[in-house]
Coordinates of C-alpha atoms in Angstrom, one line a residue:
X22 CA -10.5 10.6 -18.4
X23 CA -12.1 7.6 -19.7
X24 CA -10.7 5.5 -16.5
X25 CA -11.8 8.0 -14.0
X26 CA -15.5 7.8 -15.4
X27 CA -15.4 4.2 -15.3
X28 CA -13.9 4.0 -12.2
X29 CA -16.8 6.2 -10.5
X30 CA -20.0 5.3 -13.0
X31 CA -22.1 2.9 -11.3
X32 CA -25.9 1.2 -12.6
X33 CA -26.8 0.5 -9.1
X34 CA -30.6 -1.2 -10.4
X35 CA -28.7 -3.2 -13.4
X36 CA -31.5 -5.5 -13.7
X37 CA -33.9 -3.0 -15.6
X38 CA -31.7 -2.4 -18.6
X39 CA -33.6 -5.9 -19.6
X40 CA -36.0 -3.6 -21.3
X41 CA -33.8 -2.6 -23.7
X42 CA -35.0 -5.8 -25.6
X43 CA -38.3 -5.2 -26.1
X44 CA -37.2 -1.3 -27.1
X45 CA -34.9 -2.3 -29.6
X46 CA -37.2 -5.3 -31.2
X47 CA -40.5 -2.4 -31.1
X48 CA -37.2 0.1 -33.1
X49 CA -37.0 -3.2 -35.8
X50 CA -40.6 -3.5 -36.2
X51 CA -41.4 -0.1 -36.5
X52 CA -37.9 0.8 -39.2
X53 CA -39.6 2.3 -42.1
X54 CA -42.9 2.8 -41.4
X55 CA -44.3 5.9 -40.2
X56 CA -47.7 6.6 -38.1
X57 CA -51.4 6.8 -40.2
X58 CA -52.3 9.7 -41.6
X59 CA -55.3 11.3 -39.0
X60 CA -57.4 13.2 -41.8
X61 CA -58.0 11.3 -45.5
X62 CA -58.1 13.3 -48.7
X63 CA -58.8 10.4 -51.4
X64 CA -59.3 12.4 -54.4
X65 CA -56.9 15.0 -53.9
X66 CA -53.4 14.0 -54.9
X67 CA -52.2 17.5 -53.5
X68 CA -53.0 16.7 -50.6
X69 CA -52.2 12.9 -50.2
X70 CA -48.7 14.1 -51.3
X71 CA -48.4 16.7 -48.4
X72 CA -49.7 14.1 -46.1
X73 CA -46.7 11.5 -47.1
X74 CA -44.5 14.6 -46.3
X75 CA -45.7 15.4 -42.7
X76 CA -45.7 11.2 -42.1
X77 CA -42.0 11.2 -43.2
X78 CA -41.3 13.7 -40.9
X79 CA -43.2 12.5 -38.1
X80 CA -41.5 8.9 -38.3
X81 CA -37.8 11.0 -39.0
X82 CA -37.7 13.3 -35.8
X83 CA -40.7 12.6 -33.6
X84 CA -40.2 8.8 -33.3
X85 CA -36.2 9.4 -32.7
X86 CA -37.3 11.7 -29.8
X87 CA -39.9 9.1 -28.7
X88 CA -37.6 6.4 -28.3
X89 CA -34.6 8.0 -27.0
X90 CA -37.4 9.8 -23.9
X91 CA -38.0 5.2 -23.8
X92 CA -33.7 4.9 -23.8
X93 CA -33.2 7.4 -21.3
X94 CA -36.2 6.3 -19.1
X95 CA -34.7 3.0 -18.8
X96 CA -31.6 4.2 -17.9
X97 CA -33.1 6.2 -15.1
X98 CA -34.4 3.3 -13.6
X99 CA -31.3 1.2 -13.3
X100 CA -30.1 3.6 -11.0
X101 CA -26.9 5.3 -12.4
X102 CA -25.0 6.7 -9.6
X103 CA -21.2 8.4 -9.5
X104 CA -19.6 6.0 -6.8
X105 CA -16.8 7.5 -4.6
X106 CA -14.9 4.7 -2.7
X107 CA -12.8 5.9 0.7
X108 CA -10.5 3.5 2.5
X109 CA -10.0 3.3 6.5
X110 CA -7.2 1.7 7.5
X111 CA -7.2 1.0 11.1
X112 CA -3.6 -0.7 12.7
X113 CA -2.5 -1.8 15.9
X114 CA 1.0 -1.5 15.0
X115 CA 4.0 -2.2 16.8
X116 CA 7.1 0.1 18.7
X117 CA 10.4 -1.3 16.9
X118 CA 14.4 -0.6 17.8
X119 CA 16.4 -1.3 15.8
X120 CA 20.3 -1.4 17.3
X121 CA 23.2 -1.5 14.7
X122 CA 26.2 -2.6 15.0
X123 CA 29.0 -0.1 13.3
X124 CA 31.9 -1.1 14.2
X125 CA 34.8 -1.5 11.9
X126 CA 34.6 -5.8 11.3
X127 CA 31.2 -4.7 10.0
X128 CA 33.5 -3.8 7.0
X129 CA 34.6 -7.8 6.7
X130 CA 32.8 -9.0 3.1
X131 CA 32.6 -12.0 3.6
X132 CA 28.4 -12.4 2.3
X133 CA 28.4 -12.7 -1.8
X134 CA 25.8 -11.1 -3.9
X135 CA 25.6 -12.3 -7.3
X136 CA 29.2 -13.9 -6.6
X137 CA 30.4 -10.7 -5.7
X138 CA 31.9 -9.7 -2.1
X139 CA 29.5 -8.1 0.2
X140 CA 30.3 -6.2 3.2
X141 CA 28.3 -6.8 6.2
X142 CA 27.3 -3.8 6.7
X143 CA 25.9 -3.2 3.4
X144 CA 23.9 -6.4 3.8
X145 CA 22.4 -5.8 7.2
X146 CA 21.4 -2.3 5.5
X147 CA 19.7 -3.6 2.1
X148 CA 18.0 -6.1 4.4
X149 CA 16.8 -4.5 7.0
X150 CA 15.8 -1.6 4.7
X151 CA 13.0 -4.4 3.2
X152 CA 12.3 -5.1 6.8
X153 CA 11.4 -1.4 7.3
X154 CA 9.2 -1.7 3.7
X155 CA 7.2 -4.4 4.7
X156 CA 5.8 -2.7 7.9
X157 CA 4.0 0.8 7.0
X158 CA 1.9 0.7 10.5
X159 CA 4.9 -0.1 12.5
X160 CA 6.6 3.0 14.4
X161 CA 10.2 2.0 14.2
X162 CA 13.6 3.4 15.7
X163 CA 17.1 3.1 14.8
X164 CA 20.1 3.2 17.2
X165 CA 24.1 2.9 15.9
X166 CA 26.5 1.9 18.0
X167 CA 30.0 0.8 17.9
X168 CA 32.3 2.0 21.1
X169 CA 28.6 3.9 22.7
X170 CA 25.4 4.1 21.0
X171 CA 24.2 6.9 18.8
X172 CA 20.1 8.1 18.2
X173 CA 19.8 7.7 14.4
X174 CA 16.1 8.1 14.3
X175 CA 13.5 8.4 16.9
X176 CA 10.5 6.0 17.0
X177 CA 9.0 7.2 13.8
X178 CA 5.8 6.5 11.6
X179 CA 8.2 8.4 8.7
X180 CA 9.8 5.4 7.6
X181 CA 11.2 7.8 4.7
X182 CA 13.2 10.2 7.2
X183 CA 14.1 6.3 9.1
X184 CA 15.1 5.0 5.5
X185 CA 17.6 7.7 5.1
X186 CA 19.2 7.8 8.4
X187 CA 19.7 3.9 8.2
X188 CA 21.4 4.4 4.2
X189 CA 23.4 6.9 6.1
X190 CA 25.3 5.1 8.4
X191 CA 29.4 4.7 8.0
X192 CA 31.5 2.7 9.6
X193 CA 34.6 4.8 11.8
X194 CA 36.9 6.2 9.4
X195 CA 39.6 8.1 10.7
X196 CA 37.3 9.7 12.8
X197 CA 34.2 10.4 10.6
X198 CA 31.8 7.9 11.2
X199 CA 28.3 7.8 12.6
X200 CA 29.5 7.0 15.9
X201 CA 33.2 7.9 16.5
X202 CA 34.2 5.7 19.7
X203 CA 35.6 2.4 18.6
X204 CA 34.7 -0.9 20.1
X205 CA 30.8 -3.0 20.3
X206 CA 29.0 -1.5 23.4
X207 CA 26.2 -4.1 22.8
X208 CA 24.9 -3.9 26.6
X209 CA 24.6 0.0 25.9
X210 CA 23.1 0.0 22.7
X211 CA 20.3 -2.5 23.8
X212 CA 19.6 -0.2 27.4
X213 CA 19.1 2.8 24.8
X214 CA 16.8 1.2 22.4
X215 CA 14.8 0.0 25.8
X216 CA 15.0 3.4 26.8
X217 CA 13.1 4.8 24.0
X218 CA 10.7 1.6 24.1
X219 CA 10.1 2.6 27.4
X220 CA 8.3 5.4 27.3
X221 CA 5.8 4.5 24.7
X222 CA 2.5 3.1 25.3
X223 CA 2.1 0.4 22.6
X224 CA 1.2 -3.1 23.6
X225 CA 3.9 -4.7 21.8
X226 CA 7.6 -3.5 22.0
X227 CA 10.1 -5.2 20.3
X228 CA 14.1 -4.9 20.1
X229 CA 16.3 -6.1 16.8
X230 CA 20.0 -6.4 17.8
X231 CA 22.1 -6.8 14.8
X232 CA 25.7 -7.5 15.8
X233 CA 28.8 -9.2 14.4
X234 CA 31.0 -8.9 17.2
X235 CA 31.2 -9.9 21.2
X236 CA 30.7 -7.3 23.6
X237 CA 34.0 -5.0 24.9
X238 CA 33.2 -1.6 26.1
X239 CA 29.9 0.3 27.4
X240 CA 28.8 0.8 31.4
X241 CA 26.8 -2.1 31.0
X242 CA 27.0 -5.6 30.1
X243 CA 24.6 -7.4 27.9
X244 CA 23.2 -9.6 30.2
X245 CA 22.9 -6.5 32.4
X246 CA 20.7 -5.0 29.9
X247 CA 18.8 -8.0 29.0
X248 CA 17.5 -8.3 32.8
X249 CA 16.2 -4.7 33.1
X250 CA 14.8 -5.1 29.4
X251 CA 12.7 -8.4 30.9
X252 CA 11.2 -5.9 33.5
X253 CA 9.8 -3.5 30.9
X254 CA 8.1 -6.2 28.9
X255 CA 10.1 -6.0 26.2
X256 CA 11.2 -8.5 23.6
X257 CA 14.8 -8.6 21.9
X258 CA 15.9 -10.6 18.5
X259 CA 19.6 -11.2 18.7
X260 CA 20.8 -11.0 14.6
X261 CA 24.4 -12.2 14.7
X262 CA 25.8 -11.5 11.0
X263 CA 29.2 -12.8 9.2
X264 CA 31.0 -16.4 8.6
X265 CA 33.3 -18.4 10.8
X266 CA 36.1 -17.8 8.2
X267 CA 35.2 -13.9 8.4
X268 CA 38.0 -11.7 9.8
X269 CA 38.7 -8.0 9.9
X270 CA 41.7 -6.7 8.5
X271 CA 45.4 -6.3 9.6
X272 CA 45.0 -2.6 9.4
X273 CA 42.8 -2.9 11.9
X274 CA 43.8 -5.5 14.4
X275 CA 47.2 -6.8 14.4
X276 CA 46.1 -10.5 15.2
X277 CA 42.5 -10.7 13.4
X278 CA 39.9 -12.7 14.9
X279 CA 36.0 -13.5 14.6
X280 CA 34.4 -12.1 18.1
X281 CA 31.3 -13.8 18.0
X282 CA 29.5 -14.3 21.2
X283 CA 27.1 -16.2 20.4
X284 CA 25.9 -17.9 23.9
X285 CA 25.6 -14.2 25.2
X286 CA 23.5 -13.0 21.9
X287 CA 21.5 -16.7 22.5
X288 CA 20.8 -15.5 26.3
X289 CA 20.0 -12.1 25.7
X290 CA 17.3 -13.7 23.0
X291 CA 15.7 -16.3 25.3
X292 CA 16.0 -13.7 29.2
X293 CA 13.5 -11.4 27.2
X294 CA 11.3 -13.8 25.4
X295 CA 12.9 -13.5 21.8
X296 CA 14.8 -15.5 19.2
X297 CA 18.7 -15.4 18.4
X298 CA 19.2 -16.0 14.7
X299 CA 23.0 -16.3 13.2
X300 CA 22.9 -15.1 9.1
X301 CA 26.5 -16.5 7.7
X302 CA 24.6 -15.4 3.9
X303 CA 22.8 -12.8 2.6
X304 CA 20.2 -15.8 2.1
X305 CA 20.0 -16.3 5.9
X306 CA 19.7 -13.1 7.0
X307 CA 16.9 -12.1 4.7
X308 CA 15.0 -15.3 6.0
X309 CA 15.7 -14.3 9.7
X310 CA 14.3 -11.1 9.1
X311 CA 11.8 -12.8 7.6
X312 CA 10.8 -14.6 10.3
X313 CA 10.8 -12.1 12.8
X314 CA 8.4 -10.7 10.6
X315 CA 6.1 -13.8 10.9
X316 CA 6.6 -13.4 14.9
X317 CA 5.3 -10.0 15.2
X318 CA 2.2 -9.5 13.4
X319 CA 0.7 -6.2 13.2
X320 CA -3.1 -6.1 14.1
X321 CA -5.1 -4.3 11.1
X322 CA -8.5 -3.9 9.7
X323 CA -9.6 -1.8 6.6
X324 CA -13.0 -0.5 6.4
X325 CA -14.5 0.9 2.7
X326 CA -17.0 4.1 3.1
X327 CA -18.9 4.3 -0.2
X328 CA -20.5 7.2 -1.0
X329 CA -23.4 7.3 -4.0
X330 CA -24.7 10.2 -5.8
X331 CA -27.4 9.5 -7.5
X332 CA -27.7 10.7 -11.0
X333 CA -31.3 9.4 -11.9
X334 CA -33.1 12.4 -12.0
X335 CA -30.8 14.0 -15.0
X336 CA -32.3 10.8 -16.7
X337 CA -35.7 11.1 -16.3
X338 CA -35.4 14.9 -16.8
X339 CA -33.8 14.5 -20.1
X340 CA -36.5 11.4 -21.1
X341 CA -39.4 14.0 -20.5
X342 CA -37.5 16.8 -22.0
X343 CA -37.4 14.2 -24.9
X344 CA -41.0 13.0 -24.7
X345 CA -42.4 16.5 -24.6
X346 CA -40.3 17.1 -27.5
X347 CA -41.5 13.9 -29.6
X348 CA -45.1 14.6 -28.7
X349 CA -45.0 18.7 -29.4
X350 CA -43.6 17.9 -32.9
X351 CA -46.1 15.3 -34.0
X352 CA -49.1 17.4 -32.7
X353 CA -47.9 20.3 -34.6
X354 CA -46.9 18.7 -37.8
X355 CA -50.7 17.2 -37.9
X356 CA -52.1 20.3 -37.2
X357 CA -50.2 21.9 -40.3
X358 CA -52.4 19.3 -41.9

């Protein structure tokens, strides 16, 4: 309660409380003495007596009052005020695909965290999961893919539902995984995401392409997809993810091998006006996505409305209510005398 008042109580006229000084050194030189008796009764000690009485409580009440109307006037004209501070946030934000690779080598872990084996996928995830934090005004969509892509999550501003389709995704397991078909369909997945780019009306559009493998199956090839995606104005990072030494597992290829097609990811980057990055750590990847981050700067301005209610008048109402008081009480305690 304390914080919320002096988070709103404002003195908007500061400057004025320098009277206090001069009301606190007249409260010193005034501290024990009381004001002159009007009426003088020398040779009755009666009623010199009574007239110490009504002085005592002229200086014990009336004065309080007096200088308390002097406290509170002050006060008043410093300009208190209950401050209410709204923020206005306007962005210029930016229409972001994200394409994800789900294939089954995405299950090779060859990336260490804290020494410990990492599995691609899981990487690309907590990685591009930051990605998705550090871009609140960015609409953003995600599209898996392994042997044809799969809409995770439409171009959203609820980076929340995005968040949880994205810690969703599984890798094909006996036929339950987010997308079922196996093989990397990268020339589909990337005509997808520029399919949903295309129809939106923001002035940057931007596709992320995070892959470990070569292309092998899809009605289109990635260069294919990379020439129409030039046409629509549309930018694509190639991510490729996983180590040289990197291979998937006998139980899933009887001759393992690394498919990395990295001149097609490199001219798929450079045909739409992009970058191609190659993470072979969890280190690299988190600075790619970094980068990419740098490259596409969201335009955004915040504006502060304050709003002031001024609270003066309760001041100067309760410093007359006082002064009437002090002045009402030292009127009729003299005329008792």
């Amino acid at each position: 309660m304390i914080e919320s008042f002096l988070s709103h109580f404002r003195l908007a006229q500061p400057g004025w409380l320098l009277l206090m000084l001069p009301a606190l050194m007249l409260l010193i030189l005034r501290r024990g003495k009381g004001a002159a008796g009007a009426v003088m009764f020398p040779n009755l000690g009666v009623l010199v007596s009574l007239g110490k009485k009504v002085n005592r409580l002229s200086w014990n009440i009336g004065f309080p009052l007096a200088f308390s109307a002097l406290i509170m006037a002050i006060l008043g004209m410093s300009r208190p005020v209950w401050r209410n501070e709204y923020q206005s946030r306007i962005a210029s934000g930016i229409d972001i695909m994200l394409a994800f690779d789900v294939s089954l080598s995405m299950d090779i872990d060859d990336f260490r965290l804290r020494g410990q084996p990492m599995r691609r996928i899981d990487a690309a995830k907590q990685v591009v999961d930051a990605f998705i934090s550090r871009r609140p005004d960015d609409r953003i969509g995600l599209v898996a893919f392994a042997g044809r892509p799969v809409s995770v999550s439409p171009i959203t501003l609820d980076h929340d539902w995005l968040r949880q389709g994205l810690d969703g995704l599984k890798l094909n397991r006996r036929g339950s995984g987010t997308v079922q078909e196996q093989g990397t369909a990268i020339g589909s997945a990337l005509a997808t995401a520029a399919t949903r780019l295309n129809n939106r009306e923001a002035k940057s559009k931007i596709i992320v392409l995070i892959t470990d493998g070569a292309s092998n199956s899809g009605k289109i090839s990635p260069l294919e997809a990379a020439k129409h995606i030039k046409t629509l104005g549309i930018r694509t990072y190639t991510v490729a993810i996983g180590t040289k030494e990197g291979r998937v597992s006998g139980s899933i290829q009887r001759f393992p091998r690394q498919e990395f097609d990295l001149p097609t990811l490199s001219k798929i980057a450079a045909e739409t006006g992009g970058e191609h990055f190659w993470a072979q750590s969890l280190e690299d990847l988190e600075n790619n996505f970094q980068t990419i981050d740098n490259l596409e700067k969201t335009e955004s301005r915040s504006l502060t409305v304050t709003d002031d209610r001024e609270l003066y008048p309760w001041f100067v109402g309760v410093a007359l209510l006082f002064a009437t008081g002090s002045a009402v009480f030292i009127i009729l305690n003299r005329t008792t005398v």
